[in-house]
Tab-separated table of C-alpha atoms in Angstrom:
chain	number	residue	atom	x	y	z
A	1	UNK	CA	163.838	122.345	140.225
A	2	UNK	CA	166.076	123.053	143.056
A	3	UNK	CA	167.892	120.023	144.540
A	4	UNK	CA	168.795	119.506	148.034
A	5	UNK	CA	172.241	118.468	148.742
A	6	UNK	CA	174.149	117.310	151.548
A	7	UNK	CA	175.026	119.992	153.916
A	8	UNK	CA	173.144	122.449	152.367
A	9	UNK	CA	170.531	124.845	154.780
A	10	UNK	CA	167.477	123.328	155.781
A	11	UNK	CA	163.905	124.472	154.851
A	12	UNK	CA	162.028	126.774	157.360
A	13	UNK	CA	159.853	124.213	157.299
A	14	UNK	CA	162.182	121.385	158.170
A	15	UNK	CA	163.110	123.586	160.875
A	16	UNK	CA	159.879	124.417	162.564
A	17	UNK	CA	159.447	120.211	161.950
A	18	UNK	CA	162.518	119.333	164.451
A	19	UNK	CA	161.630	122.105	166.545
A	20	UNK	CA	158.138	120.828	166.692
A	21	UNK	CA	159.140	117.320	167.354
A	22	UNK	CA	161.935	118.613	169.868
A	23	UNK	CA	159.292	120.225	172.603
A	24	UNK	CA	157.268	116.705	171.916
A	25	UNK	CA	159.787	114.745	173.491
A	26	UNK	CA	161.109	117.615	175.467
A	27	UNK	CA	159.757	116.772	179.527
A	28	UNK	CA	157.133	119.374	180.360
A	29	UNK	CA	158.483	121.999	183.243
A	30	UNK	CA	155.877	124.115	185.461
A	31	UNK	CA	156.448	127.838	184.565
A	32	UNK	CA	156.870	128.351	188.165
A	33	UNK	CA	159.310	125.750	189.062
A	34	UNK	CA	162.586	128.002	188.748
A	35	UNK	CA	160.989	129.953	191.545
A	36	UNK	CA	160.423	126.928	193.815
A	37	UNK	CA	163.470	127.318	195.981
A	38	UNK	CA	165.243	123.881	197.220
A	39	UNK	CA	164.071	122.356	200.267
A	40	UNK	CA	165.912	123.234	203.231
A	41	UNK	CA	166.596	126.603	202.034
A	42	UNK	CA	163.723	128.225	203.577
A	43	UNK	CA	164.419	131.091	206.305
A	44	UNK	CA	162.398	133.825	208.786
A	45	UNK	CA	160.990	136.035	206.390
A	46	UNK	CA	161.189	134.245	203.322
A	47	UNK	CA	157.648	135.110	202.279
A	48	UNK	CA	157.575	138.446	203.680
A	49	UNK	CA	158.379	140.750	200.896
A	50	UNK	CA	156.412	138.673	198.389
A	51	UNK	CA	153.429	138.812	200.548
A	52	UNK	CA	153.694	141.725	202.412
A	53	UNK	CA	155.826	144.034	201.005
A	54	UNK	CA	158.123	146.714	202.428
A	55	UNK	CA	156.820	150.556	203.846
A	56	UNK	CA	159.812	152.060	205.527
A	57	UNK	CA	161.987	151.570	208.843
A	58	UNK	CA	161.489	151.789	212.461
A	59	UNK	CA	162.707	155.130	214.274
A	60	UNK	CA	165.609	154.364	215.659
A	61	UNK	CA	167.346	154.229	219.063
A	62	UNK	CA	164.609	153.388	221.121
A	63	UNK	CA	165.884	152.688	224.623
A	64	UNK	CA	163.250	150.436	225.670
A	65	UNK	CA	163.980	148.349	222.454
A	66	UNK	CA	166.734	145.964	222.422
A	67	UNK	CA	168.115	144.381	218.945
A	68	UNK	CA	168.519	141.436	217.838
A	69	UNK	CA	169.263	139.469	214.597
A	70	UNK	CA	168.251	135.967	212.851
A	71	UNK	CA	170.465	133.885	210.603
A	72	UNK	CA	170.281	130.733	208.801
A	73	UNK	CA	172.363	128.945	206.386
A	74	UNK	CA	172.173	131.618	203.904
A	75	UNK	CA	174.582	133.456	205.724
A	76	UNK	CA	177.115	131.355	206.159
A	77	UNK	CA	179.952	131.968	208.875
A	78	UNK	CA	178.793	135.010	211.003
A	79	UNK	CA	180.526	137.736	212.035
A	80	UNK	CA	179.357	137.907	215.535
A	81	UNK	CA	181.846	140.866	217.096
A	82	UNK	CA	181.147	142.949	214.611
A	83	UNK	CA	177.348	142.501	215.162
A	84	UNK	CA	177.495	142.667	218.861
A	85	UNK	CA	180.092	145.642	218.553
A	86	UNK	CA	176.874	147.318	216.547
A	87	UNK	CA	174.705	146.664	219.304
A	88	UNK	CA	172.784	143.426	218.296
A	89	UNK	CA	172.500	142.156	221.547
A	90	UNK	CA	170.485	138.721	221.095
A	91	UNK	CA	170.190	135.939	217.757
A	92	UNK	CA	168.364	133.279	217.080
A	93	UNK	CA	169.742	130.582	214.525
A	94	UNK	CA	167.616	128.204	212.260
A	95	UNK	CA	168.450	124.858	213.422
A	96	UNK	CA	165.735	122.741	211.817
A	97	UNK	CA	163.191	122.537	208.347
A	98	UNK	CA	160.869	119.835	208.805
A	99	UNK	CA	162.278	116.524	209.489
A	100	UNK	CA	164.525	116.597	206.469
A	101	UNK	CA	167.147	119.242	206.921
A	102	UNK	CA	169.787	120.516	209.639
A	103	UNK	CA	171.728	123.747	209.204
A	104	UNK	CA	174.823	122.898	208.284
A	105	UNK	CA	176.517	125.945	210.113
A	106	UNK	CA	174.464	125.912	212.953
A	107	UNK	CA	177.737	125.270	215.709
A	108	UNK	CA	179.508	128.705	214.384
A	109	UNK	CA	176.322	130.668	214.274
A	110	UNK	CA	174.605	129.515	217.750
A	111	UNK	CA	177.850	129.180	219.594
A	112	UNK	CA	179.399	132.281	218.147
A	113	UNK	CA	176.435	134.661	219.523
A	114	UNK	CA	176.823	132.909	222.627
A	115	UNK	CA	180.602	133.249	222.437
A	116	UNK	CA	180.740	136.985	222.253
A	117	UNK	CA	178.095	137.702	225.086
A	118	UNK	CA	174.664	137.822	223.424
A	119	UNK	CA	171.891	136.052	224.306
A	120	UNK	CA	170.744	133.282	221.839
A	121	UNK	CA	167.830	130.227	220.478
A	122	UNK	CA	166.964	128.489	217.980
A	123	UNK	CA	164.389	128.159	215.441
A	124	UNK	CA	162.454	125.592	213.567
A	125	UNK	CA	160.899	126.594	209.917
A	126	UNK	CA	157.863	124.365	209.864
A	127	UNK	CA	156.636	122.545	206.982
A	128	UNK	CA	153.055	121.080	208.085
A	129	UNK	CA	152.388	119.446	205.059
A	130	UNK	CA	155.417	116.727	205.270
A	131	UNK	CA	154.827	115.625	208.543
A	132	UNK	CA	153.008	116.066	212.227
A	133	UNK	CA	153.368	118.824	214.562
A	134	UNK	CA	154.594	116.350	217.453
A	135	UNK	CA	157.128	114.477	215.035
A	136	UNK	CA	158.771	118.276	213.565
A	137	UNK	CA	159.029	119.421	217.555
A	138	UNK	CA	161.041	116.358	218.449
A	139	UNK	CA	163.382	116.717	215.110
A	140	UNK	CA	163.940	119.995	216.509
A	141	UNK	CA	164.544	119.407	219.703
A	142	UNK	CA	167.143	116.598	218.744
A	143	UNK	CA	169.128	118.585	216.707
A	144	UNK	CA	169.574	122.204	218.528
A	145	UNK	CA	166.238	123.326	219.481
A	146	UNK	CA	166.569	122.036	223.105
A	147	UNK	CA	166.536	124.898	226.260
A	148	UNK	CA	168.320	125.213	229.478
A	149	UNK	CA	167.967	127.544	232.394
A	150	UNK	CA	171.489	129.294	231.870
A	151	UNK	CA	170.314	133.129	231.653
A	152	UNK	CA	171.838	133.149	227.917
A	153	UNK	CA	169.565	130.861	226.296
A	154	UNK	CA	165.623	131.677	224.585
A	155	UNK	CA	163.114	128.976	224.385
A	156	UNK	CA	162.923	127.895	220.646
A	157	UNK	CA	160.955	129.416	218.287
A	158	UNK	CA	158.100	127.894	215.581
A	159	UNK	CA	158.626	129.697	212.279
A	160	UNK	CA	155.405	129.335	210.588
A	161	UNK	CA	154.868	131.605	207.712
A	162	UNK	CA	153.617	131.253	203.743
A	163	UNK	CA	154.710	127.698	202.228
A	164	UNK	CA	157.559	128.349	200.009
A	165	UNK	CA	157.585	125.484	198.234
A	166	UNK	CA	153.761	125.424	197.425
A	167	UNK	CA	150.227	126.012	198.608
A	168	UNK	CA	150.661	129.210	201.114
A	169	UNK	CA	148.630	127.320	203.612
A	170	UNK	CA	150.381	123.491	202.977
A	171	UNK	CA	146.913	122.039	201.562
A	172	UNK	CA	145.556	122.464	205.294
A	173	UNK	CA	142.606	123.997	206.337
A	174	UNK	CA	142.266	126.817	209.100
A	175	UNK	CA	141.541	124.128	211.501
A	176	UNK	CA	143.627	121.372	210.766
A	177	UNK	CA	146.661	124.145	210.672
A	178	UNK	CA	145.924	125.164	214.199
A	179	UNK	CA	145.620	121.632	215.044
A	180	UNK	CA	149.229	121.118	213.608
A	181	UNK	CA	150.680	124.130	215.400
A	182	UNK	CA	149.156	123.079	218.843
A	183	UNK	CA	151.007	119.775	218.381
A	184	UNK	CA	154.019	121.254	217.717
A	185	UNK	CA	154.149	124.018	220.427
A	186	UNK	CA	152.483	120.878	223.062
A	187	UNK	CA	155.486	118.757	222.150
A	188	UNK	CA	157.757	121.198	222.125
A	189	UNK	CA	156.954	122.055	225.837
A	190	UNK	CA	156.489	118.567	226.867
A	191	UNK	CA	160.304	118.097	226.104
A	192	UNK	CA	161.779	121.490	227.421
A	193	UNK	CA	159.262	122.778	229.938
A	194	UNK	CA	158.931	126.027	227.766
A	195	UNK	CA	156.511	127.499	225.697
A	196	UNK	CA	158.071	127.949	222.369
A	197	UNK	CA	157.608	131.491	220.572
A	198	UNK	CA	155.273	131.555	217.627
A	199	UNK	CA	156.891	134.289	214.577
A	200	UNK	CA	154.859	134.727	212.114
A	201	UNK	CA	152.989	137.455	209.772
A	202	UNK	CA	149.058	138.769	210.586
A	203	UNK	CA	148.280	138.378	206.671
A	204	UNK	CA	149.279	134.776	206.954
A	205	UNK	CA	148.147	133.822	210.423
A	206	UNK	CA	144.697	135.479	209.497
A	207	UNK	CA	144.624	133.452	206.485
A	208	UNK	CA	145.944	130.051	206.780
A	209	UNK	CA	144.681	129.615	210.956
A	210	UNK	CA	141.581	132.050	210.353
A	211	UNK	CA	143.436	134.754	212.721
A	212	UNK	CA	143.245	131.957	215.609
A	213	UNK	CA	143.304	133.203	219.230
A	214	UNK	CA	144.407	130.525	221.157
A	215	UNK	CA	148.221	130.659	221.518
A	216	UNK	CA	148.317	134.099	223.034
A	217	UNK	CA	148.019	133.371	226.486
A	218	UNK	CA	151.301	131.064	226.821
A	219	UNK	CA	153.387	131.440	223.311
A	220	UNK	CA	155.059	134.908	223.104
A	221	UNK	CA	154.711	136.485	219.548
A	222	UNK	CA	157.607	137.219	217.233
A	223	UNK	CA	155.851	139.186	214.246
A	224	UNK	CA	156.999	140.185	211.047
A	225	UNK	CA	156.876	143.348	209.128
A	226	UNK	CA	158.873	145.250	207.133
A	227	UNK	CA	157.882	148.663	207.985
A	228	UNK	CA	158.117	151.801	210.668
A	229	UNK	CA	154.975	150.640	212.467
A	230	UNK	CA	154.572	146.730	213.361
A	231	UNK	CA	151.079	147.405	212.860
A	232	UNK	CA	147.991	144.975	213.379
A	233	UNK	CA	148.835	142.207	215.965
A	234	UNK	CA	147.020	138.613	215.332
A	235	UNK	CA	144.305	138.186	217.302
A	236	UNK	CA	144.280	137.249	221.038
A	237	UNK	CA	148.016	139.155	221.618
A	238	UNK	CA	147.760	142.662	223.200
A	239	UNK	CA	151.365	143.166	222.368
A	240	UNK	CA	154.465	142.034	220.398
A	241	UNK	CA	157.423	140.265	222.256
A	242	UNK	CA	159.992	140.269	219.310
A	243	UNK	CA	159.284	142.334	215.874
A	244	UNK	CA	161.447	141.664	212.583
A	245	UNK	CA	161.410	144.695	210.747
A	246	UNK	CA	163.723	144.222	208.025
A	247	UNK	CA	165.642	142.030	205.518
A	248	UNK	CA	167.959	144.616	204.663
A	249	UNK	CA	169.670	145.542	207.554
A	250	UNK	CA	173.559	145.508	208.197
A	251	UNK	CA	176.180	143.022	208.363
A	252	UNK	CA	173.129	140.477	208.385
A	253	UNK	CA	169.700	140.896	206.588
A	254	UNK	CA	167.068	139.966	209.119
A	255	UNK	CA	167.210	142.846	211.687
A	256	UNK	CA	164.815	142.474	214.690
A	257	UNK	CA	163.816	144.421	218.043
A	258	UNK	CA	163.284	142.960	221.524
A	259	UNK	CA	159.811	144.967	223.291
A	260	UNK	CA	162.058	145.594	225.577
A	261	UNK	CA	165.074	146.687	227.758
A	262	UNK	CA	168.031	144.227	227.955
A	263	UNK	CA	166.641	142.652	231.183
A	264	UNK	CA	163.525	141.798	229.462
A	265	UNK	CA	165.827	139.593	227.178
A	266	UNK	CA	167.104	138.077	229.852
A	267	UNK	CA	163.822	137.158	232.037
A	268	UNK	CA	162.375	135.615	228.708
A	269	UNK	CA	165.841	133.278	228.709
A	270	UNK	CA	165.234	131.839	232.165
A	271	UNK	CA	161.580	131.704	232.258
């Protein structure tokens, strides 16, 4: 009869026992949550190539197209003369996510476009589901999102694309999202006197506001797609005023065109 002794191997069957009792005691883990970036990480675009996918670049060198970038706290310290020496002519620069999170580079990336001659604003990456539309406008007016009449400075923007922490649409429904954006973009003007600009994706807009109409009159459209046509506008906007068209693009990812000559820049900045 064999006789177990200290030290020696245990049975498979011991070991499929601890193993057994180990995932027991072990906390359970959603399969998805190594996906589930951290909050306050969230950027332009950051659902884009998930959702949308990529189908080529725009043709280059249009004259009646003016570039621009966007940059967050992914990138860090910015290399501004390099970018305007490439042509980028205009930035924006997230400043706020919801009411929880500033970017922590924000000074060096919103002062630095400014710095070198381009023409700059901020953005806000919305999170509807934390709190209201009136409350997220005045976080992001308080920390960077403000506007003045200076000829160098864009009204802010409302990034409102797929939920990346959750529920595409943030456990809203079509109308209770548009409700939320109107409070935002209501507040928003109420502080600065502007009418922020709205960037988001058709796919999402059709899905999560039910391809909602009523912005387009006053709220200029910043759409994204990552290919050589911007393709299908959401309803109610005849054109585009900003498209970004890539995350791939040089010196920084998020590569974006103006609908428009240089002067057109400049006439959205004062208004």
């Amino acid at each position: 009869m064999p006789v177990h002794r200290p030290g020696s191997i245990p049975t498979r069957a011991a070991t499929a026992a601890a193993a057994l009792l180990l995932a027991a005691l072990s906390p359970a883990v959603p399969a998805h949550a190594a996906d589930v970036p951290a909050r306050g990480s969230a950027h332009m675009g950051i659902g884009v190539l998930g959702h949308d996918g990529s189908d080529g670049s725009p043709v280059t060198g249009d004259a009646t197209q003016t570039e621009g970038v966007d940059v967050s706290g992914y990138q860090g310290n910015v290399a501004w003369s390099t970018l305007w020496s490439s042509g980028v002519k205009w930035a924006y620069t997230k400043a706020t996510e919801g009411t929880y999170y500033t970017n922590p580079y924000f000074a060096q990336q919103y002062n630095g476009s400014y710095n070198v001659g381009m023409i700059r604003g901020a953005y806000h990456f919305a999170t509807p589901d934390t709190t209201s539309g009136a409350t997220q406008a005045n976080y992001f007016v308080d920390h960077g999102g403000g506007w003045s009449k200076d000829g160098r400075t864009l009204p802010g923007a409302l990034d409102i694309e797929w939920n990346p922490y959750g529920a595409a649409c943030y456990g809203k429904t079509t109308g209770a999202m548009v409700s939320w954006i109107a409070d935002f973009l209501n507040t928003y003007k109420a502080r600065t006197g502007r009418d922020a600009v709205i960037y988001t994706a058709t796919s999402w807009w059709t899905q999560c506001t039910g391809d909602y109409g009523g912005f387009a009159s006053a709220n200029p459209l910043w759409i994204a797609r990552y290919a050589s046509e911007v393709g299908t506008l959401p309803s109610g906007w005849p054109y585009y005023t900003m498209w970004q068209y890539t995350s791939s693009g040089p010196t920084v990812g998020d590569h974006d065109k103006f609908n428009g000559a240089l002067d057109r820049v400049v006439a959205l900045a004062n208004g």
